[in-house]
Short mmCIF file of C-alpha atoms in Angstrom, two decimals:
data_model
loop_
_atom_site.label_atom_id
_atom_site.label_comp_id
_atom_site.label_asym_id
_atom_site.label_seq_id
_atom_site.Cartn_x
_atom_site.Cartn_y
_atom_site.Cartn_z
CA MET F 1 -1.79 -13.74 -3.51
CA THR F 2 -5.27 -15.19 -3.65
CA GLU F 3 -7.69 -16.48 -1.05
CA LYS F 4 -6.92 -20.16 -0.54
CA THR F 5 -8.11 -22.72 1.94
CA ILE F 6 -5.09 -24.13 3.75
CA ASN F 7 -5.69 -27.87 3.43
CA PRO F 8 -3.23 -30.48 4.78
CA SER F 9 -1.37 -30.82 1.45
CA LEU F 10 -0.87 -27.08 1.10
CA GLN F 11 0.09 -26.80 4.78
CA LEU F 12 2.81 -29.41 4.20
CA ILE F 13 4.19 -27.34 1.32
CA LEU F 14 4.12 -24.16 3.42
CA ASP F 15 5.85 -25.90 6.35
CA ILE F 16 8.59 -27.30 4.13
CA ALA F 17 9.09 -23.91 2.47
CA GLU F 18 9.45 -22.18 5.87
CA LYS F 19 11.96 -24.79 7.03
CA LEU F 20 14.07 -24.40 3.88
CA ILE F 21 13.91 -20.61 4.05
CA LEU F 22 15.35 -20.73 7.57
CA GLU F 23 18.09 -23.12 6.41
CA ARG F 24 18.98 -21.59 3.03
CA GLY F 25 17.34 -18.18 2.79
CA CYS F 26 14.62 -17.06 0.39
CA ARG F 27 16.78 -16.65 -2.71
CA ASN F 28 18.32 -20.12 -2.39
CA THR F 29 15.02 -21.92 -1.77
CA THR F 30 13.45 -23.26 -4.97
CA LEU F 31 10.14 -24.94 -5.74
CA GLN F 32 12.14 -28.01 -6.77
CA ASP F 33 13.82 -28.08 -3.31
CA ILE F 34 10.39 -27.88 -1.66
CA ALA F 35 9.00 -30.64 -3.88
CA ASP F 36 12.02 -32.88 -3.21
CA GLN F 37 11.78 -32.41 0.58
CA GLY F 38 8.08 -33.26 0.55
CA GLY F 39 8.34 -36.19 -1.85
CA LEU F 40 6.17 -34.21 -4.27
CA THR F 41 6.33 -33.15 -7.88
CA LYS F 42 6.63 -29.52 -8.86
CA GLY F 43 3.24 -29.99 -10.50
CA ALA F 44 1.75 -30.62 -7.04
CA ILE F 45 3.01 -27.21 -5.96
CA TYR F 46 1.82 -25.55 -9.18
CA HIS F 47 -1.65 -26.84 -8.33
CA TYR F 48 -1.68 -24.17 -5.58
CA VAL F 49 0.61 -21.40 -6.83
CA LYS F 50 2.11 -20.08 -10.07
CA SER F 51 5.50 -19.12 -8.63
CA LYS F 52 7.83 -19.20 -5.66
CA ASP F 53 6.90 -15.60 -4.89
CA GLU F 54 3.22 -16.46 -4.77
CA LEU F 55 4.03 -19.35 -2.42
CA PHE F 56 5.94 -16.95 -0.19
CA GLY F 57 2.92 -14.64 -0.25
CA LEU F 58 0.76 -17.53 0.93
CA ILE F 59 3.12 -18.05 3.87
CA LEU F 60 2.65 -14.39 4.84
CA GLU F 61 -1.11 -14.74 4.56
CA ALA F 62 -1.14 -17.98 6.56
CA GLY F 63 0.86 -16.24 9.30
CA LEU F 64 -1.77 -13.50 9.52
CA GLN F 65 -4.58 -16.06 9.63
CA GLN F 66 -2.82 -17.99 12.40
CA THR F 67 -2.32 -14.83 14.46
CA ASN F 68 -5.95 -13.87 13.93
CA ARG F 69 -7.14 -17.31 15.09
CA ARG F 70 -4.95 -17.21 18.19
CA PHE F 71 -6.06 -13.68 19.04
CA MET F 72 -9.76 -14.52 18.75
CA GLU F 73 -9.28 -17.71 20.80
CA SER F 74 -7.45 -15.70 23.47
CA VAL F 75 -10.26 -13.13 23.58
CA SER F 76 -12.85 -15.92 23.81
CA ASP F 77 -10.92 -17.55 26.68
CA SER F 78 -10.64 -14.23 28.52
CA VAL F 79 -14.38 -13.58 28.17
CA SER F 80 -15.58 -17.10 29.04
CA GLN F 81 -13.27 -17.41 32.03
CA LYS F 82 -13.83 -13.77 33.03
CA THR F 83 -10.09 -13.32 33.33
CA SER F 84 -7.87 -10.35 32.52
CA SER F 85 -7.76 -9.15 28.93
CA ARG F 86 -3.98 -9.09 29.23
CA GLY F 87 -3.77 -12.41 27.35
CA PRO F 88 -4.83 -11.15 23.89
CA ILE F 89 -2.63 -8.05 24.19
CA GLU F 90 0.37 -10.10 25.32
CA LEU F 91 -0.23 -12.43 22.39
CA LEU F 92 -0.03 -9.49 19.96
CA ALA F 93 3.11 -8.19 21.67
CA ARG F 94 4.74 -11.64 21.39
CA ARG F 95 3.76 -11.81 17.71
CA LEU F 96 5.35 -8.41 17.05
CA HIS F 97 8.48 -9.53 18.88
CA ALA F 98 8.66 -12.76 16.84
CA LEU F 99 8.48 -10.79 13.59
CA SER F 100 11.60 -8.87 14.56
CA ASP F 101 13.51 -12.12 15.04
CA GLY F 102 15.90 -13.01 12.21
CA SER F 103 15.06 -16.69 12.71
CA ASN F 104 11.46 -16.05 11.68
CA ALA F 105 10.62 -17.13 8.11
CA ILE F 106 7.83 -14.57 7.77
CA GLY F 107 10.22 -11.70 8.51
CA LEU F 108 12.74 -13.07 6.01
CA ILE F 109 10.05 -13.42 3.34
CA PHE F 110 8.79 -9.89 3.94
CA ILE F 111 12.28 -8.43 3.46
CA TYR F 112 12.93 -10.63 0.41
CA LEU F 113 9.70 -9.54 -1.28
CA LEU F 114 10.24 -5.91 -0.29
CA SER F 115 13.60 -5.96 -2.09
CA GLN F 116 11.72 -6.80 -5.31
CA LYS F 117 8.75 -4.47 -4.96
CA ASP F 118 9.45 -3.05 -8.44
CA LYS F 119 7.99 -6.25 -9.95
CA PRO F 120 4.21 -5.82 -10.38
CA ALA F 121 3.31 -9.33 -9.16
CA ILE F 122 5.34 -8.85 -5.98
CA ALA F 123 3.97 -5.34 -5.42
CA GLU F 124 0.50 -6.88 -5.58
CA ILE F 125 1.45 -9.54 -2.99
CA LEU F 126 2.83 -6.89 -0.63
CA ASN F 127 -0.16 -4.59 -1.11
CA ARG F 128 -2.55 -7.41 -0.31
CA TYR F 129 -0.48 -8.42 2.75
CA TYR F 130 -0.57 -4.82 3.98
CA ALA F 131 -4.32 -4.44 3.37
CA THR F 132 -5.10 -7.74 5.09
CA SER F 133 -2.88 -6.83 8.03
CA ILE F 134 -4.64 -3.47 8.44
CA GLN F 135 -8.08 -5.08 8.18
CA MET F 136 -7.26 -7.72 10.82
CA THR F 137 -5.72 -5.20 13.20
CA GLN F 138 -8.79 -2.98 12.87
CA SER F 139 -11.03 -5.92 13.72
CA TRP F 140 -8.90 -6.69 16.82
CA ILE F 141 -9.22 -3.08 17.95
CA GLU F 142 -12.99 -3.18 17.44
CA VAL F 143 -13.18 -6.39 19.49
CA GLY F 144 -11.19 -4.64 22.23
CA LYS F 145 -13.66 -1.74 22.17
CA GLN F 146 -16.64 -4.11 22.43
CA HIS F 147 -15.12 -5.65 25.55
CA LYS F 148 -14.34 -2.22 27.02
CA VAL F 149 -10.60 -2.90 27.02
CA ILE F 150 -9.73 -0.33 24.37
CA PRO F 151 -11.12 3.21 24.76
CA GLU F 152 -14.00 4.01 22.39
CA GLN F 153 -12.26 7.14 21.08
CA VAL F 154 -9.37 5.15 19.54
CA ASP F 155 -9.57 5.45 15.74
CA ALA F 156 -9.26 1.80 14.66
CA GLU F 157 -8.07 2.55 11.13
CA LYS F 158 -5.40 5.05 12.17
CA ALA F 159 -4.20 2.80 15.01
CA ALA F 160 -4.04 -0.20 12.65
CA LYS F 161 -1.90 1.79 10.19
CA MET F 162 0.46 2.85 12.99
CA PHE F 163 0.79 -0.79 14.09
CA ALA F 164 1.66 -1.75 10.51
CA ILE F 165 4.43 0.87 10.50
CA PHE F 166 5.73 -0.41 13.84
CA LYS F 167 5.56 -4.07 12.72
CA ASN F 168 7.33 -3.36 9.44
CA GLY F 169 9.94 -1.31 11.27
CA LEU F 170 10.66 -4.20 13.63
CA GLN F 171 11.12 -6.54 10.67
CA ILE F 172 13.56 -4.18 8.96
CA GLN F 173 15.39 -3.20 12.17
CA ASN F 174 16.63 -6.75 12.63
CA LEU F 175 18.07 -6.76 9.14
CA VAL F 176 19.95 -3.46 9.34
CA SER F 177 20.95 -3.40 13.00
CA LEU F 178 21.83 -6.86 14.29
CA GLU F 179 24.13 -5.51 17.00
CA SER F 180 21.35 -3.58 18.72
CA GLY F 181 19.43 -6.76 19.48
CA HIS F 182 15.68 -7.17 19.58
CA VAL F 183 13.15 -4.97 21.31
CA PRO F 184 12.21 -6.90 24.48
CA ASP F 185 8.71 -8.38 24.83
CA ASP F 186 7.86 -6.17 27.78
CA GLU F 187 8.77 -2.99 25.88
CA ILE F 188 6.57 -4.03 22.95
CA TYR F 189 3.76 -4.82 25.38
CA VAL F 190 4.03 -1.34 26.94
CA PHE F 191 4.09 0.22 23.46
CA VAL F 192 0.89 -1.64 22.47
CA LEU F 193 -0.87 -0.50 25.63
CA SER F 194 0.26 3.09 25.17
CA ALA F 195 -0.70 3.19 21.48
CA LEU F 196 -4.21 2.02 22.34
CA GLY F 197 -4.62 4.28 25.36
CA ILE F 198 -4.92 1.30 27.70
CA LYS F 199 -3.87 1.36 31.31
CA ASP F 200 -2.04 -1.87 32.26
CA VAL F 201 -4.58 -4.67 32.49
#
């Protein structure tokens, strides 16, 4: 997975891929299917990625970037409007909840790639996804500290790694235990507060 600017053409490819993944699953979605749905050639897709797996990695990365944008916008809104900082934390809790949902393409891609971690190219995609996720979470924690919402003594790196474990666990839990249902939003919200040593805001 490499750093790429998500331009409108690439965004169209990512959107079509997500739609097909939800309809057919990761294994049954091909680059040809994506090209056909978008009225594109496979060459247009190969302009951005070398393989289906790399395209799936881009979807994971785009999901992180979107969450990061929304979080920073929510923080900015809270600061400018001098409102409660509950908004950014609720946003993160909702994002964690969405990842545990079987109808979420990002969760399906994560499980699909995880099942093939023995392939070096896929291991690299997953390692980068993990590292980027940790880095973003650390930055969110540092922003929370700057705004006096998160206690100064919270170790941002350790907390970020624990969140990664929790997030990955939610994604896998849905796959192995459908009968148990999803963890409710409010329980995830309470977990986030507790993990960061925050009293309800």
